[in-house]
PDB file of C-alpha atoms in Angstrom:
ATOM      1  CA  MET A   1      84.549 176.620  74.966  1.00  0.00           C
ATOM      2  CA  THR A   2      87.812 174.705  75.021  1.00  0.00           C
ATOM      3  CA  ILE A   3      88.254 171.167  76.239  1.00  0.00           C
ATOM      4  CA  ASN A   4      91.192 169.923  78.226  1.00  0.00           C
ATOM      5  CA  LEU A   5      93.309 167.447  76.243  1.00  0.00           C
ATOM      6  CA  THR A   6      93.660 165.169  79.264  1.00  0.00           C
ATOM      7  CA  VAL A   7      89.889 164.897  79.678  1.00  0.00           C
ATOM      8  CA  ALA A   8      89.446 164.220  75.956  1.00  0.00           C
ATOM      9  CA  PHE A   9      92.058 161.461  76.188  1.00  0.00           C
ATOM     10  CA  ALA A  10      90.327 159.988  79.256  1.00  0.00           C
ATOM     11  CA  ILE A  11      86.986 159.951  77.422  1.00  0.00           C
ATOM     12  CA  ALA A  12      88.614 158.262  74.412  1.00  0.00           C
ATOM     13  CA  VAL A  13      90.206 155.615  76.646  1.00  0.00           C
ATOM     14  CA  LEU A  14      86.926 154.956  78.471  1.00  0.00           C
ATOM     15  CA  TYR A  15      85.059 154.545  75.187  1.00  0.00           C
ATOM     16  CA  SER A  16      87.700 152.301  73.620  1.00  0.00           C
ATOM     17  CA  VAL A  17      87.969 150.064  76.705  1.00  0.00           C
ATOM     18  CA  GLY A  18      84.180 149.936  76.980  1.00  0.00           C
ATOM     19  CA  PHE A  19      83.702 148.915  73.352  1.00  0.00           C
ATOM     20  CA  TYR A  20      86.515 146.357  73.605  1.00  0.00           C
ATOM     21  CA  LEU A  21      84.880 144.742  76.636  1.00  0.00           C
ATOM     22  CA  LEU A  22      81.478 144.904  74.963  1.00  0.00           C
ATOM     23  CA  MET A  23      82.727 142.696  72.105  1.00  0.00           C
ATOM     24  CA  GLN A  24      83.815 139.835  74.386  1.00  0.00           C
ATOM     25  CA  ARG A  25      81.989 136.518  74.881  1.00  0.00           C
ATOM     26  CA  SER A  26      81.709 136.618  78.687  1.00  0.00           C
ATOM     27  CA  LEU A  27      78.634 138.312  80.112  1.00  0.00           C
ATOM     28  CA  MET A  28      80.666 139.763  82.985  1.00  0.00           C
ATOM     29  CA  ARG A  29      83.027 141.452  80.529  1.00  0.00           C
ATOM     30  CA  ILE A  30      80.042 142.748  78.584  1.00  0.00           C
ATOM     31  CA  LEU A  31      78.630 144.077  81.859  1.00  0.00           C
ATOM     32  CA  LEU A  32      81.902 145.824  82.687  1.00  0.00           C
ATOM     33  CA  GLY A  33      81.963 147.277  79.166  1.00  0.00           C
ATOM     34  CA  ILE A  34      78.481 148.744  79.636  1.00  0.00           C
ATOM     35  CA  VAL A  35      79.512 150.263  82.979  1.00  0.00           C
ATOM     36  CA  VAL A  36      82.703 151.785  81.526  1.00  0.00           C
ATOM     37  CA  LEU A  37      80.765 153.162  78.540  1.00  0.00           C
ATOM     38  CA  GLY A  38      78.251 154.669  80.960  1.00  0.00           C
ATOM     39  CA  HIS A  39      81.034 156.424  82.862  1.00  0.00           C
ATOM     40  CA  GLY A  40      82.538 157.698  79.617  1.00  0.00           C
ATOM     41  CA  SER A  41      79.156 159.025  78.510  1.00  0.00           C
ATOM     42  CA  ASN A  42      78.623 160.782  81.834  1.00  0.00           C
ATOM     43  CA  LEU A  43      82.032 162.414  81.620  1.00  0.00           C
ATOM     44  CA  LEU A  44      81.355 163.494  78.038  1.00  0.00           C
ATOM     45  CA  LEU A  45      78.001 164.996  79.010  1.00  0.00           C
ATOM     46  CA  GLN A  46      79.519 166.890  81.921  1.00  0.00           C
ATOM     47  CA  ILE A  47      82.260 168.291  79.701  1.00  0.00           C
ATOM     48  CA  ALA A  48      79.669 169.251  77.080  1.00  0.00           C
ATOM     49  CA  GLY A  49      77.847 171.277  79.743  1.00  0.00           C
ATOM     50  CA  GLY A  50      80.598 173.847  79.767  1.00  0.00           C
ATOM     51  CA  PRO A  51      82.181 175.691  82.657  1.00  0.00           C
ATOM     52  CA  PRO A  52      80.290 176.126  85.926  1.00  0.00           C
ATOM     53  CA  GLY A  53      78.028 179.110  86.108  1.00  0.00           C
ATOM     54  CA  ARG A  54      75.137 180.563  88.018  1.00  0.00           C
ATOM     55  CA  PRO A  55      71.968 178.559  88.737  1.00  0.00           C
ATOM     56  CA  PRO A  56      69.425 178.785  85.903  1.00  0.00           C
ATOM     57  CA  MET A  57      66.835 180.790  87.831  1.00  0.00           C
ATOM     58  CA  LEU A  58      65.132 183.948  86.622  1.00  0.00           C
ATOM     59  CA  ASP A  59      65.987 187.234  88.321  1.00  0.00           C
ATOM     60  CA  VAL A  60      69.114 185.695  89.920  1.00  0.00           C
ATOM     61  CA  ALA A  61      71.570 186.002  87.062  1.00  0.00           C
ATOM     62  CA  ARG A  62      71.735 187.143  83.465  1.00  0.00           C
ATOM     63  CA  PRO A  63      71.126 184.401  80.862  1.00  0.00           C
ATOM     64  CA  GLU A  64      74.767 184.550  79.710  1.00  0.00           C
ATOM     65  CA  GLU A  65      75.974 183.635  83.211  1.00  0.00           C
ATOM     66  CA  MET A  66      73.577 180.694  83.674  1.00  0.00           C
ATOM     67  CA  THR A  67      74.610 177.063  83.414  1.00  0.00           C
ATOM     68  CA  ASP A  68      72.770 174.915  80.887  1.00  0.00           C
ATOM     69  CA  PRO A  69      70.780 172.297  82.870  1.00  0.00           C
ATOM     70  CA  LEU A  70      70.222 169.981  79.884  1.00  0.00           C
ATOM     71  CA  PRO A  71      73.603 168.134  80.038  1.00  0.00           C
ATOM     72  CA  GLN A  72      73.091 167.533  83.752  1.00  0.00           C
ATOM     73  CA  ALA A  73      69.620 166.114  83.131  1.00  0.00           C
ATOM     74  CA  MET A  74      70.977 163.940  80.335  1.00  0.00           C
ATOM     75  CA  ALA A  75      73.775 162.681  82.635  1.00  0.00           C
ATOM     76  CA  LEU A  76      71.195 161.706  85.261  1.00  0.00           C
ATOM     77  CA  THR A  77      69.211 159.890  82.592  1.00  0.00           C
ATOM     78  CA  ALA A  78      72.366 158.095  81.423  1.00  0.00           C
ATOM     79  CA  ILE A  79      73.066 157.021  85.012  1.00  0.00           C
ATOM     80  CA  VAL A  80      69.573 155.546  85.344  1.00  0.00           C
ATOM     81  CA  ILE A  81      69.813 153.751  81.995  1.00  0.00           C
ATOM     82  CA  THR A  82      73.255 152.352  82.850  1.00  0.00           C
ATOM     83  CA  PHE A  83      71.981 151.128  86.204  1.00  0.00           C
ATOM     84  CA  ALA A  84      68.944 149.441  84.624  1.00  0.00           C
ATOM     85  CA  LEU A  85      71.070 147.762  81.963  1.00  0.00           C
ATOM     86  CA  THR A  86      73.588 146.675  84.606  1.00  0.00           C
ATOM     87  CA  THR A  87      70.911 144.987  86.711  1.00  0.00           C
ATOM     88  CA  PHE A  88      69.462 143.279  83.624  1.00  0.00           C
ATOM     89  CA  LEU A  89      72.871 141.949  82.564  1.00  0.00           C
ATOM     90  CA  LEU A  90      73.597 140.808  86.122  1.00  0.00           C
ATOM     91  CA  ALA A  91      70.339 138.843  86.096  1.00  0.00           C
ATOM     92  CA  LEU A  92      71.270 137.286  82.733  1.00  0.00           C
ATOM     93  CA  ALA A  93      74.758 136.379  83.955  1.00  0.00           C
ATOM     94  CA  TYR A  94      73.372 134.850  87.155  1.00  0.00           C
ATOM     95  CA  ARG A  95      70.813 132.824  85.198  1.00  0.00           C
ATOM     96  CA  SER A  96      73.478 131.653  82.764  1.00  0.00           C
ATOM     97  CA  TRP A  97      75.805 130.719  85.625  1.00  0.00           C
ATOM     98  CA  THR A  98      73.134 128.705  87.466  1.00  0.00           C
ATOM     99  CA  LEU A  99      71.909 126.870  84.361  1.00  0.00           C
ATOM    100  CA  LEU A 100      75.150 126.307  82.436  1.00  0.00           C
ATOM    101  CA  GLY A 101      77.938 126.790  84.961  1.00  0.00           C
ATOM    102  CA  HIS A 102      79.555 129.598  82.950  1.00  0.00           C
ATOM    103  CA  ASP A 103      78.594 132.972  81.554  1.00  0.00           C
ATOM    104  CA  GLU A 104      79.938 132.632  78.016  1.00  0.00           C
ATOM    105  CA  VAL A 105      77.592 133.594  75.201  1.00  0.00           C
ATOM    106  CA  ARG A 106      77.499 130.778  72.654  1.00  0.00           C
ATOM    107  CA  ASP A 107      76.910 130.945  68.924  1.00  0.00           C
ATOM    108  CA  ASP A 108      73.370 130.323  67.799  1.00  0.00           C
ATOM    109  CA  VAL A 109      73.086 127.081  65.821  1.00  0.00           C
ATOM    110  CA  GLU A 110      70.069 128.360  63.904  1.00  0.00           C
ATOM    111  CA  ASP A 111      71.976 131.453  62.743  1.00  0.00           C
ATOM    112  CA  ARG A 112      74.726 129.278  61.285  1.00  0.00           C
ATOM    113  CA  ARG A 113      72.178 127.096  59.500  1.00  0.00           C
ATOM    114  CA  ILE A 114      70.490 130.143  57.957  1.00  0.00           C
ATOM    115  CA  GLN A 115      73.860 131.537  56.828  1.00  0.00           C
ATOM    116  CA  ARG A 116      74.726 128.268  55.079  1.00  0.00           C
ATOM    117  CA  LEU A 117      71.302 128.148  53.456  1.00  0.00           C
ATOM    118  CA  GLU A 118      71.735 131.702  52.141  1.00  0.00           C
ATOM    119  CA  LYS A 119      75.156 130.821  50.722  1.00  0.00           C
ATOM    120  CA  ARG A 120      73.679 127.777  48.963  1.00  0.00           C
ATOM    121  CA  LEU A 121      70.859 129.856  47.520  1.00  0.00           C
ATOM    122  CA  GLU A 122      73.361 132.407  46.224  1.00  0.00           C
ATOM    123  CA  ALA A 123      75.391 129.608  44.641  1.00  0.00           C
ATOM    124  CA  GLY A 124      72.244 128.278  42.936  1.00  0.00           C
ATOM    125  CA  GLU A 125      71.839 125.008  44.821  1.00  0.00           C
ATOM    126  CA  ASP A 126      68.417 123.563  45.643  1.00  0.00           C
ATOM    127  CA  GLU A 127      67.016 124.629  49.032  1.00  0.00           C
ATOM    128  CA  ASP A 128      64.987 121.411  49.492  1.00  0.00           C
ATOM    129  CA  ASP A 129      68.135 119.375  50.029  1.00  0.00           C
ATOM    130  CA  ASP A 130      67.838 116.673  52.698  1.00  0.00           C
ATOM    131  CA  ALA A 131      71.179 117.721  54.215  1.00  0.00           C
ATOM    132  CA  THR A 132      69.696 120.972  55.486  1.00  0.00           C
ATOM    133  CA  GLU A 133      67.281 119.058  57.714  1.00  0.00           C
ATOM    134  CA  ASP A 134      70.090 117.195  59.520  1.00  0.00           C
ATOM    135  CA  GLU A 135      72.480 120.135  60.036  1.00  0.00           C
ATOM    136  CA  PRO A 136      71.073 121.375  63.370  1.00  0.00           C
ATOM    137  CA  ALA A 137      71.336 117.880  64.829  1.00  0.00           C
ATOM    138  CA  LYS A 138      74.948 117.527  63.589  1.00  0.00           C
ATOM    139  CA  GLU A 139      75.955 120.918  65.012  1.00  0.00           C
ATOM    140  CA  ALA A 140      74.245 120.223  68.339  1.00  0.00           C
ATOM    141  CA  ALA A 141      76.250 117.000  68.619  1.00  0.00           C
ATOM    142  CA  GLN A 142      79.506 118.901  68.128  1.00  0.00           C
TER     143      GLN A 142
END
């Protein structure tokens, strides 16, 4: 089976745009990235299915002439998963917008504190330092 170069380029563009949007801070851009990745996956699965053929029914066509139904079933599954993830991310974005007034994903203060603690432990400093207790309050004030 050969693949059209234009379709391969379109799949590559869909995947690259989807991953680029997925790495952004805005939940709406992340949502659009998931949708674009879903479309790229569906196109890839349809191309992987091969050329159109006869329906996969016994006594209708020889097995060599039949179309493989697995890529079509996987594409339907990908559509359902993309839809479920889209609705979940829409709910998260709506909740973020109503509570905070924006949909930007912020850094976790606790993650930064743990990273600094790990760096201090690697450097050989004492972990019972009093400064580690005040760091979350200082970062929350910033």
